[in-house]
Amino acid sequence: MVKNVTSVQDNDSKESLSLADANQTLMKITAWIIMAIAVTLSLYQLYTAGVAALTALVQRSIHLGAILSLTFLLKPAFSKLRKDKFSFALFLDWVLVALSIYCTFYICNNLTAIFERQGDWLIQDRIVSIIGTLLVLEACRRVIGFVMTAICAMSIAYAMFGPYMPELIIHKGYSIERIATTLWLTTEGIFGLPIGVAATFVFVFVLFGAILETTGGGTFFIDLAYALTGRFSGGPAKASVVASGFMGSISGSAVGNVVATGSFTIPMMKKVGYRAHVAGAIEAAASTGGQLMPPIMGAGAFLMAEFTNTSYLTIIKVALVPAIMYYLTVLIFVHYEAKKFGLKGQPKENLPKFMNVIKNGLHFIIPVLILIYVLVSNYSPMMAGFIAVVSTLFISIIANFIRWAVKGKEEISLSGFVTYEFKLIVKALENGAKNAVMVSVACAAAGIIVGMVSLTGMGLKFSSLVMDLSYGIKVLAILLIGGASLVLGMGLPVTASYIVLATLAGPALLDMGVPIMVAHMIVFWYSQDANVTPPVSLASFAGAGIAKANPMKTALVSWKLAKGLYIIPIIMAYRPLLGMGADYELFHWEVILTMITTTLGLVSFASGLERYFLRKATLIETLLFWLAAIGLFWPAYWADMAGFTALILAVALQKFYTPTPTTNKGTL
């Protein structure tokens, strides 16, 4: 009897072991397939960027088909489901992958026929269109969440039930066939401008950032920031700001920036005395600026170039100065925090040596310089990205080969070196595709909203609503757009939020006489605010997680640090900060004057808010700083003079007047 029981137990153990082995084998196969799709997608994007262009619908559909496949293989249908064993959910994911491939193949295989029968659709056209739209909605739910998916579904419902809507937004309504085929078989919906930008410019630059980071460029830029700023008061925090600017200029993701640089900078800030929630907030505010910093700007530069019919080079030229102003504001807040709490810089021996950093990572600067050169030489953004990717790979391999030839021959053979470099390149290509999933899914989902807004004429209705509520006053319209962006930002990533706001609210600013470039830049800046504004604050929450701090306290401080995010767009609307409008050029004297007064205004604003400049400010000095900020921001020459005078008085008092000693306690 005992032998029988033992035998049964042994059989059960063998069955469980064989099942575990089967699951492990399945996971390995899935991982290989994911890698194959990701690497193939990256190579395909490089081919279309630098070798041969394809028809828009074909190029975008292949891109989206691969992105959808990666989404269904990487993201479980629900967070509690596991991807490490076979289940019905995993089987369903493979079915969705097969449907994604088929819907893409259908467009590529029937492209000419689809163009010829526009409006006279076959039954299979309608079925494929409905399935494709549902696949995008499901991918959106998995990657971005229910809110974005609900907005997409509501836009479709609005298009269907137009006659039953309130009078303000009523329209004739459209059939399911018209909606689905518009979304899937034309370039007016899912395969419209947003996914077009994601499938061309954005992907190549995301791949560039992934390759730079995988080959060690991310570590180089962080070390460079520490070498430059680590010795100063509050050095690690300033290094965090500078490093986030460097990283943001190539990654374009606020949360990704927090995770990438914050894992190094936040512990360093805490080590020298920054409170945990302040350390997390500094990283969040600094990382948010990464999406404002050229060249990538979180896909914003490429989208803006298409929306405004302006060259990409012009976008990054006019975006650079405001982005630097934003970082200057954050640096000022950080400096005041360090001074108020007596936080010192790191000892020189604890910091990376500048020359060593440059010597070990000089080759990472070369691709950036090449990128700048090809952009200035008027190459297309796609070609510039292609050249940047290829040059980064080539230079990295050359640098690593030289190191191996000089020092590494004894440790690893030539075949081992080649194998290592090959795996590194494959990993970089895989990471590039994975990093692009969120942006591409967001752009595809935003295409649903843009398509329905265009089909129903909702954009004009929303624009007139903003005009009515703001009474034609620009500052009120901008504040309304800021409020709308905060609400949208609770459920949308920045890129999608910008697309929706540009489609709905942008025309209202144009109707008020705001130049198109300025209008889009205002909308883009305000689309960032959900990263650092409670109650959502995704970047702040990521920083709080690394700092092990209270999320809401971190969010409130990051909101305070990122005040430039709210002030600078208003300046753009009233003064030629971007060099746009009338007869202005980027180096026109009034543009330069605006840059100077805005910078001084931001310094005054930070000093008034923190009640600190060279020392803790008295009540009179604080009042002077506030008057200086208002005067320097106000769009009138007399106000500039009054503000400048108030600032001079405040600085003079700080320099030459010594108040009665009191206990200095920071308030941040």
XYZ file of C-alpha atoms in Angstrom:
668
model
C 0.000 0.000 0.000
C 2.803 2.385 0.957
C 4.573 1.551 -2.275
C 1.428 2.427 -4.266
C 1.104 5.807 -2.505
C 4.772 6.523 -3.105
C 4.382 5.571 -6.741
C 1.408 7.945 -7.166
C 3.378 10.766 -5.529
C 6.337 10.091 -7.807
C 4.046 10.189 -10.856
C 2.523 13.491 -9.683
C 6.000 14.931 -9.161
C 7.081 13.832 -12.619
C 3.940 15.344 -14.160
C 4.478 18.664 -12.348
C 8.132 18.673 -13.381
C 7.253 17.944 -17.001
C 4.597 20.686 -16.907
C 7.127 23.128 -15.447
C 9.630 22.144 -18.151
C 6.964 22.662 -20.821
C 6.105 26.111 -19.432
C 9.773 27.047 -19.266
C 10.262 25.945 -22.869
C 7.199 27.936 -23.919
C 8.539 31.045 -22.174
C 11.908 30.655 -23.901
C 10.212 30.338 -27.291
C 8.065 33.408 -26.537
C 11.141 35.401 -25.477
C 12.915 34.435 -28.703
C 9.891 35.467 -30.763
C 9.646 38.809 -28.938
C 13.335 39.435 -29.582
C 12.960 38.448 -33.248
C 9.978 40.788 -33.764
C 11.672 43.671 -31.912
C 15.008 43.347 -33.733
C 13.273 42.928 -37.104
C 11.134 45.999 -36.448
C 14.211 48.079 -35.581
C 16.032 46.937 -38.717
C 12.905 47.584 -40.801
C 12.655 51.115 -39.408
C 16.317 51.765 -40.180
C 15.797 50.462 -43.719
C 12.814 52.727 -44.370
C 14.584 55.692 -42.746
C 17.879 55.522 -44.597
C 17.603 53.176 -47.565
C 14.161 53.092 -49.188
C 10.852 54.744 -48.311
C 7.534 52.908 -48.635
C 3.957 54.021 -49.296
C 2.594 55.715 -46.182
C -0.205 53.207 -45.524
C 2.128 50.223 -46.005
C 4.947 51.663 -43.915
C 2.636 52.617 -41.047
C 0.619 49.392 -41.093
C 3.723 47.163 -40.911
C 5.014 49.292 -38.045
C 1.723 49.089 -36.166
C 1.376 45.348 -36.835
C 4.749 44.707 -35.178
C 3.959 47.091 -32.301
C 0.611 45.380 -31.641
C 2.306 41.966 -31.696
C 4.900 43.131 -29.164
C 2.169 44.643 -26.996
C 0.136 41.439 -26.789
C 3.240 39.343 -26.073
C 4.754 41.713 -23.509
C 1.709 43.057 -21.669
C -0.715 40.631 -19.976
C -4.428 41.174 -20.498
C -4.766 41.913 -16.783
C -2.086 42.782 -14.247
C -2.772 39.697 -12.104
C -2.283 37.295 -14.982
C 1.107 35.629 -15.207
C 3.027 35.265 -18.439
C 5.227 32.432 -17.192
C 2.863 29.539 -17.827
C 0.388 28.395 -20.421
C -3.185 29.553 -19.928
C -6.239 30.569 -21.927
C -5.124 34.215 -21.632
C -1.763 33.376 -23.204
C -3.529 31.452 -25.975
C -5.765 34.485 -26.542
C -2.692 36.717 -26.786
C -1.325 34.541 -29.577
C -4.676 34.773 -31.367
C -4.493 38.573 -31.101
C -0.938 38.502 -32.475
C -2.155 36.416 -35.438
C -5.033 38.860 -36.053
C -2.619 41.820 -35.884
C -0.385 40.230 -38.503
C -3.365 39.374 -40.726
C -4.880 42.880 -40.556
C -1.494 44.330 -41.514
C -1.020 41.798 -44.317
C -4.515 42.598 -45.617
C -3.602 46.246 -46.183
C -0.247 45.474 -47.805
C -1.681 42.745 -50.049
C -4.729 44.748 -51.175
C -3.279 48.263 -51.240
C -4.162 49.134 -54.851
C -7.674 47.689 -54.537
C -8.240 49.616 -51.285
C -7.294 52.876 -53.020
C -9.589 52.084 -55.949
C -12.699 51.237 -53.915
C -12.607 54.109 -51.426
C -16.176 54.327 -50.104
C -17.361 51.198 -51.954
C -16.191 48.716 -49.344
C -16.383 44.929 -49.446
C -17.635 42.881 -46.484
C -14.085 41.710 -45.732
C -12.924 45.353 -45.687
C -15.466 46.108 -42.993
C -14.586 43.015 -40.918
C -10.843 43.691 -41.047
C -11.425 47.361 -40.169
C -13.542 46.500 -37.126
C -11.034 43.881 -35.931
C -8.089 46.258 -36.461
C -9.785 49.069 -34.533
C -10.626 46.708 -31.662
C -7.016 45.486 -31.580
C -5.781 49.071 -31.182
C -8.291 49.698 -28.395
C -7.176 46.545 -26.554
C -3.489 47.454 -26.981
C -4.278 50.920 -25.659
C -6.025 49.442 -22.613
C -3.036 47.231 -21.820
C -0.300 49.813 -22.354
C -1.900 53.121 -21.356
C -4.969 52.239 -19.336
C -8.731 52.446 -19.228
C -8.956 56.247 -19.357
C -7.373 56.627 -22.790
C -9.346 53.636 -24.054
C -12.569 55.157 -22.711
C -11.827 58.466 -24.458
C -11.254 56.601 -27.744
C -14.486 54.632 -27.264
C -16.379 57.820 -26.408
C -15.106 59.504 -29.569
C -16.403 56.552 -31.631
C -19.725 56.636 -29.776
C -19.943 60.382 -30.385
C -19.445 59.798 -34.129
C -22.176 57.114 -34.129
C -24.795 58.902 -32.043
C -24.310 62.465 -33.281
C -28.041 63.222 -33.785
C -28.738 62.409 -30.117
C -26.050 64.709 -28.695
C -26.691 68.065 -26.965
C -27.335 70.935 -29.351
C -23.871 72.416 -28.831
C -22.108 69.323 -30.244
C -24.821 67.762 -32.439
C -23.998 66.333 -35.890
C -25.599 63.976 -38.423
C -23.973 60.742 -37.175
C -22.083 58.015 -39.052
C -22.461 54.258 -39.539
C -20.147 51.632 -38.035
C -18.934 50.821 -41.552
C -17.980 54.448 -42.250
C -16.256 54.836 -38.881
C -14.299 51.546 -38.985
C -13.118 51.876 -42.591
C -12.149 55.517 -42.061
C -10.088 54.487 -39.052
C -8.373 51.429 -40.564
C -8.277 51.759 -44.373
C -7.383 55.435 -44.788
C -4.754 57.829 -43.486
C -7.438 59.896 -41.729
C -7.666 57.701 -38.629
C -5.378 55.171 -36.959
C -2.857 55.435 -39.800
C -2.968 59.212 -39.785
C -0.398 61.802 -38.836
C 0.302 60.660 -35.232
C 1.248 57.065 -36.107
C 3.003 58.370 -39.227
C 5.312 60.435 -37.053
C 5.778 57.569 -34.569
C 6.608 55.133 -37.384
C 9.227 57.401 -38.941
C 11.022 60.111 -36.958
C 10.163 59.070 -33.412
C 11.123 55.412 -33.673
C 14.540 56.159 -35.148
C 15.358 58.641 -32.392
C 14.029 56.341 -29.668
C 16.288 53.666 -31.148
C 19.181 56.153 -31.097
C 18.571 56.777 -27.389
C 18.304 53.043 -26.657
C 21.566 52.289 -28.462
C 23.338 55.162 -26.730
C 22.118 53.942 -23.343
C 22.813 50.241 -23.981
C 26.370 50.966 -25.097
C 27.071 53.044 -21.959
C 26.119 56.551 -23.093
C 23.603 57.005 -20.268
C 26.253 56.314 -17.626
C 28.661 58.652 -19.416
C 26.232 61.598 -19.358
C 25.428 61.020 -15.676
C 29.140 60.862 -14.774
C 29.745 63.990 -16.841
C 27.011 65.838 -14.932
C 28.533 64.801 -11.592
C 32.016 65.795 -12.704
C 30.732 69.249 -13.694
C 28.449 70.024 -10.725
C 29.207 67.588 -7.909
C 31.523 69.930 -5.964
C 29.021 72.773 -5.684
C 26.480 73.349 -2.928
C 23.757 70.771 -3.405
C 25.934 69.187 -6.085
C 24.099 65.867 -6.462
C 20.794 67.701 -6.967
C 22.315 69.982 -9.586
C 23.917 66.960 -11.184
C 20.459 65.383 -11.266
C 19.091 68.395 -13.142
C 21.969 68.471 -15.634
C 21.975 64.677 -16.108
C 18.214 64.664 -16.665
C 18.659 67.371 -19.283
C 21.295 65.296 -21.070
C 19.265 62.091 -20.836
C 15.969 63.783 -21.664
C 17.436 65.247 -24.818
C 17.853 61.712 -26.164
C 15.177 59.672 -24.336
C 12.192 62.030 -24.367
C 10.378 60.190 -21.545
C 9.803 61.831 -18.147
C 9.093 58.631 -16.207
C 11.827 56.769 -18.082
C 14.180 59.633 -17.262
C 13.323 59.399 -13.554
C 13.984 55.680 -13.511
C 17.198 55.889 -15.571
C 18.914 58.792 -13.810
C 17.045 58.721 -10.489
C 18.427 55.343 -9.508
C 21.835 57.073 -9.279
C 20.978 60.666 -8.363
C 18.254 60.219 -5.711
C 20.384 58.071 -3.337
C 23.248 60.572 -3.777
C 20.941 63.494 -2.892
C 19.683 61.697 0.211
C 23.247 60.872 1.192
C 24.280 64.554 1.349
C 21.196 65.598 3.335
C 18.244 66.145 1.006
C 14.988 64.922 2.452
C 13.637 61.885 0.623
C 10.547 63.566 -0.856
C 12.615 66.578 -1.984
C 15.181 64.327 -3.690
C 12.396 62.512 -5.555
C 10.732 65.817 -6.477
C 13.939 67.332 -7.858
C 14.469 64.319 -10.097
C 10.817 64.403 -11.256
C 10.890 68.118 -12.087
C 14.233 67.787 -13.861
C 13.114 64.722 -15.824
C 9.929 66.459 -16.968
C 12.117 69.081 -18.609
C 13.665 66.322 -20.700
C 10.519 66.288 -22.834
C 10.967 70.003 -23.504
C 14.647 69.713 -24.409
C 15.566 69.208 -28.093
C 16.230 67.172 -30.118
C 13.558 64.525 -29.348
C 11.142 66.300 -26.955
C 9.133 63.133 -26.344
C 8.076 62.985 -30.018
C 6.786 66.556 -29.716
C 9.300 68.109 -32.108
C 8.368 65.697 -34.902
C 4.629 66.028 -34.358
C 4.884 69.803 -34.160
C 6.863 69.935 -37.394
C 4.079 68.020 -39.154
C 1.193 69.921 -37.539
C 2.707 73.336 -38.309
C 4.258 72.431 -41.653
C 7.596 73.711 -40.310
C 11.055 72.220 -40.612
C 12.253 70.041 -37.752
C 15.376 72.191 -37.410
C 13.236 75.298 -36.834
C 11.297 73.505 -34.098
C 14.371 72.526 -32.124
C 15.933 75.988 -32.568
C 12.957 77.845 -31.088
C 12.394 75.187 -28.392
C 15.941 75.302 -27.017
C 15.891 78.652 -25.188
C 12.591 78.059 -23.303
C 13.826 74.581 -22.312
C 17.056 76.065 -20.931
C 14.961 78.634 -19.031
C 12.929 75.830 -17.489
C 16.076 74.037 -16.319
C 17.480 77.311 -15.013
C 14.358 77.732 -12.867
C 14.709 74.235 -11.436
C 18.420 74.816 -10.766
C 17.621 78.049 -8.892
C 15.084 76.272 -6.679
C 17.604 73.495 -6.037
C 20.341 76.002 -5.201
C 18.107 77.829 -2.708
C 17.114 74.547 -1.071
C 20.771 73.589 -0.679
C 21.713 76.996 0.766
C 18.797 77.109 3.217
C 19.652 73.708 4.632
C 23.440 74.084 4.461
C 23.908 71.182 2.050
C 27.490 70.960 0.803
C 28.940 69.532 -2.360
C 30.609 66.152 -2.606
C 34.332 65.877 -1.797
C 36.448 66.001 -4.924
C 37.829 62.508 -4.334
C 34.301 61.041 -4.316
C 33.477 62.421 -7.768
C 34.433 61.101 -11.191
C 37.362 63.027 -12.639
C 36.300 65.170 -15.574
C 39.207 64.195 -17.822
C 38.734 60.494 -17.049
C 35.040 60.755 -17.894
C 35.835 62.504 -21.169
C 38.618 60.038 -21.996
C 36.416 56.998 -21.371
C 33.296 58.380 -23.018
C 34.467 60.844 -25.656
C 33.160 58.593 -28.382
C 29.590 59.111 -27.089
C 29.822 62.821 -27.871
C 30.765 62.171 -31.493
C 27.351 60.748 -32.562
C 25.612 63.723 -30.924
C 27.865 66.129 -32.848
C 27.211 64.173 -36.049
C 23.467 64.404 -35.373
C 23.687 68.175 -34.909
C 25.750 68.514 -38.094
C 23.375 66.543 -40.303
C 20.366 68.435 -38.916
C 22.017 71.792 -39.576
C 22.923 70.522 -43.053
C 19.174 70.209 -43.791
C 19.003 66.439 -43.940
C 15.551 65.056 -43.186
C 14.949 64.042 -39.538
C 14.625 60.406 -40.626
C 17.977 60.457 -42.396
C 19.540 62.345 -39.489
C 18.268 59.695 -37.063
C 19.489 56.911 -39.351
C 22.975 58.438 -39.545
C 23.007 58.978 -35.761
C 22.088 55.326 -35.088
C 24.610 53.913 -37.541
C 27.392 56.232 -36.351
C 26.693 55.378 -32.692
C 26.930 51.654 -33.395
C 30.036 52.042 -35.542
C 31.876 54.336 -33.111
C 30.945 52.157 -30.116
C 32.301 49.043 -31.829
C 35.525 50.842 -32.835
C 36.042 52.201 -29.289
C 35.410 48.792 -27.713
C 37.721 47.101 -30.237
C 40.537 49.523 -29.410
C 40.058 48.836 -25.694
C 40.096 45.093 -26.360
C 43.203 45.343 -28.534
C 45.056 47.369 -25.876
C 43.937 45.665 -22.664
C 41.506 42.850 -23.188
C 43.247 40.272 -25.366
C 44.322 38.257 -22.374
C 40.813 38.180 -20.878
C 38.709 37.400 -23.951
C 39.395 35.959 -27.396
C 38.546 37.726 -30.657
C 35.567 35.411 -31.234
C 34.390 36.130 -27.693
C 34.676 39.878 -28.334
C 32.720 39.610 -31.590
C 30.028 37.531 -29.867
C 29.756 40.063 -27.035
C 29.416 43.022 -29.449
C 26.834 41.163 -31.527
C 24.727 40.443 -28.438
C 25.061 44.094 -27.372
C 23.782 45.322 -30.746
C 20.892 42.847 -30.696
C 20.002 43.978 -27.171
C 20.071 47.623 -28.232
C 17.816 46.944 -31.241
C 15.434 44.959 -29.033
C 15.308 47.695 -26.372
C 14.688 50.343 -29.015
C 11.586 48.545 -30.274
C 10.308 47.854 -26.761
C 10.836 51.492 -25.752
C 8.775 52.614 -28.747
C 5.714 50.518 -27.831
C 4.065 53.095 -25.563
C 4.549 56.031 -27.934
C 3.327 54.087 -30.955
C 0.270 52.660 -29.193
C -0.537 56.128 -27.836
C -0.242 57.622 -31.327
C -2.410 54.880 -32.846
C -5.083 55.436 -30.189
C -4.815 59.203 -30.602
C -5.417 58.601 -34.314
C -8.872 57.279 -33.397
C -9.664 60.504 -31.543
C -8.208 62.737 -34.264
C -10.077 60.787 -36.945
C -13.415 61.125 -35.164
C -12.828 64.812 -34.398
C -12.086 65.414 -38.078
C -15.051 63.315 -39.283
C -17.595 65.041 -37.017
C -16.178 68.587 -37.028
C -15.801 68.523 -33.233
C -12.577 70.548 -33.392
C -14.371 73.683 -34.567
C -17.075 73.252 -31.916
C -14.512 72.849 -29.115
C -12.561 75.849 -30.384
C -15.657 78.054 -30.349
C -16.428 76.807 -26.806
C -12.970 77.896 -25.592
C -13.462 81.250 -27.309
C -16.821 81.749 -25.601
C -15.603 80.772 -22.114
C -12.452 82.905 -22.339
C -14.265 85.947 -23.798
C -11.448 86.242 -26.334
C -8.825 86.888 -23.620
C -5.648 84.961 -24.400
C -4.533 84.372 -20.835
C -7.952 82.904 -19.911
C -7.884 80.655 -22.974
C -4.377 79.462 -22.043
C -5.477 78.743 -18.470
C -8.482 76.797 -19.792
C -6.146 74.774 -22.019
C -3.883 74.200 -19.007
C -6.844 72.893 -16.999
C -7.912 70.645 -19.880
C -4.362 69.316 -20.231
C -4.251 68.450 -16.533
C -7.506 66.494 -16.814
C -6.360 64.732 -19.989
C -2.952 64.059 -18.440
C -4.609 61.971 -15.727
C -5.194 59.244 -18.288
C -3.081 60.076 -21.310
C 0.653 60.001 -21.924
C 2.176 63.334 -22.897
C 2.330 62.630 -26.635
C -1.337 61.655 -26.815
C -2.334 64.596 -24.616
C -0.521 66.991 -26.949
C -2.171 65.524 -30.052
C -5.662 65.762 -28.551
C -5.126 69.307 -27.220
C -3.564 70.486 -30.481
C -6.535 69.105 -32.390
C -9.216 70.472 -30.062
C -7.816 73.608 -28.419
C -5.084 74.762 -30.801
C -7.505 76.407 -33.265
C -8.888 78.619 -30.474
C -5.452 80.195 -29.939
C -5.055 80.656 -33.688
C -8.392 82.486 -33.781
C -7.031 84.870 -31.136
C -4.088 85.770 -33.351
C -1.450 83.556 -31.731
C 1.066 82.353 -34.392
C 0.682 78.660 -35.169
C 4.140 77.719 -33.854
C 3.545 79.571 -30.586
C 0.086 78.010 -30.195
C 1.461 74.498 -30.588
C 4.390 75.175 -28.269
C 1.989 76.448 -25.575
C -0.188 73.361 -25.951
C 2.873 71.086 -25.859
C 4.280 72.691 -22.702
C 0.970 72.408 -20.887
C 0.602 68.782 -21.958
C 3.591 68.042 -19.658
C 1.937 69.231 -16.455
C 0.399 65.894 -15.456
C 3.944 64.583 -14.904
C 4.414 66.823 -11.858
C 0.957 68.128 -10.909
C -1.101 66.382 -8.206
C -3.167 64.272 -8.084
C -1.601 62.219 -10.910
C 2.095 63.212 -11.129
C 3.458 60.066 -12.785
C 7.060 61.288 -12.795
C 6.736 62.417 -9.153
C 5.363 59.044 -8.091
C 8.224 57.277 -9.879
C 10.685 59.529 -8.034
C 8.900 58.875 -4.732
C 9.181 55.135 -5.318
C 12.953 55.321 -5.780
C 13.353 57.755 -2.857
C 11.016 55.678 -0.620
C 9.107 58.875 0.140
C 5.473 59.918 0.491
C 4.128 60.171 -3.101
C 1.845 63.160 -2.508
C 4.488 65.168 -0.633
C 6.885 64.440 -3.485
C 4.260 65.530 -6.031
C 3.587 68.816 -4.239
C 7.276 69.721 -4.108
C 7.862 68.762 -7.754
C 4.862 70.929 -8.695
C 6.546 73.820 -6.887
C 9.890 73.213 -8.584
C 8.314 73.032 -12.058
C 6.611 76.442 -11.941
C 8.433 77.460 -15.124
C 6.193 74.957 -16.890
C 3.207 77.250 -16.277
C 4.781 80.703 -16.583
C 6.868 80.372 -19.748
C 3.941 79.412 -22.070
C 2.040 82.564 -21.021
C 5.126 84.636 -21.872
C 5.178 82.915 -25.289
C 1.630 84.116 -25.994
C 2.330 87.786 -25.264
C 5.970 88.296 -26.174
C 8.216 87.003 -29.016
C 10.111 84.526 -26.835
C 10.272 82.033 -29.713
C 11.103 84.639 -32.352
C 7.773 83.912 -34.025
C 5.249 86.363 -35.434
C 5.352 89.697 -37.257
C 8.859 90.481 -38.529
C 10.746 88.782 -35.712
C 13.786 86.624 -36.179
C 15.381 84.500 -33.485
C 18.113 87.133 -32.964
C 15.878 90.203 -33.293
C 16.637 92.738 -30.521
C 13.128 92.407 -29.042
C 13.441 88.626 -28.920
C 16.757 88.955 -27.076
C 15.198 91.515 -24.703
C 12.321 89.109 -24.022
C 14.758 86.294 -23.240
C 16.661 88.526 -20.797
C 13.568 89.896 -19.025
C 11.951 86.441 -18.824
C 15.119 84.912 -17.349
C 15.406 87.700 -14.765
C 11.682 87.349 -14.070
C 12.087 83.633 -13.388
C 14.981 84.341 -10.995
C 12.844 86.964 -9.220
C 9.860 84.622 -9.096
C 11.912 81.782 -7.570
C 13.497 84.173 -5.065
C 10.110 85.543 -4.031
C 8.548 82.103 -3.731
C 11.479 80.698 -1.733
C 12.150 83.936 0.157
C 15.843 83.468 -0.521
C 18.558 84.946 -2.726
C 21.969 85.448 -1.083
C 20.356 84.826 2.292
C 16.844 84.489 3.721
C 14.815 87.417 2.394
C 13.045 89.908 4.649
C 9.395 90.794 4.052
C 10.365 93.970 2.121
C 12.885 92.049 -0.016
C 10.329 89.319 -0.729
C 7.815 91.959 -1.839
C 10.438 93.546 -4.109
C 11.218 90.150 -5.684
C 7.505 89.598 -6.378
C 7.130 93.092 -7.875
C 10.239 92.458 -9.980
C 8.795 89.168 -11.296
C 5.455 90.764 -12.221
C 7.132 93.738 -13.909
C 9.616 91.633 -15.871
C 6.880 89.251 -17.054
C 4.433 92.031 -17.995
C 4.509 92.733 -21.777
C 5.367 96.441 -21.614
C 8.667 98.321 -21.601
C 7.736 100.543 -18.648
C 6.900 97.399 -16.649
C 10.273 95.866 -17.593
C 12.067 98.954 -16.274
C 10.025 98.964 -13.058
C 10.631 95.243 -12.546
C 14.352 95.577 -13.214
C 14.565 98.465 -10.729
C 12.762 96.416 -8.066
C 15.162 93.512 -8.679
C 18.215 95.779 -8.342
C 16.854 97.145 -5.050
C 16.179 93.639 -3.715
C 19.666 92.410 -4.672
C 21.284 95.526 -3.160
C 19.437 94.972 0.125
C 20.494 91.325 0.114
C 24.104 92.333 -0.481
C 24.549 95.305 1.817
C 21.863 95.018 4.507
C 22.190 92.558 7.385
C 18.874 91.870 9.152
C 18.547 90.848 12.780
C 19.652 87.185 13.021
C 16.778 84.691 13.061
C 16.535 80.937 12.800
C 16.756 79.985 9.135
C 14.447 77.117 8.346
C 13.638 76.045 4.861
C 10.070 75.725 3.719
C 10.393 73.405 0.761
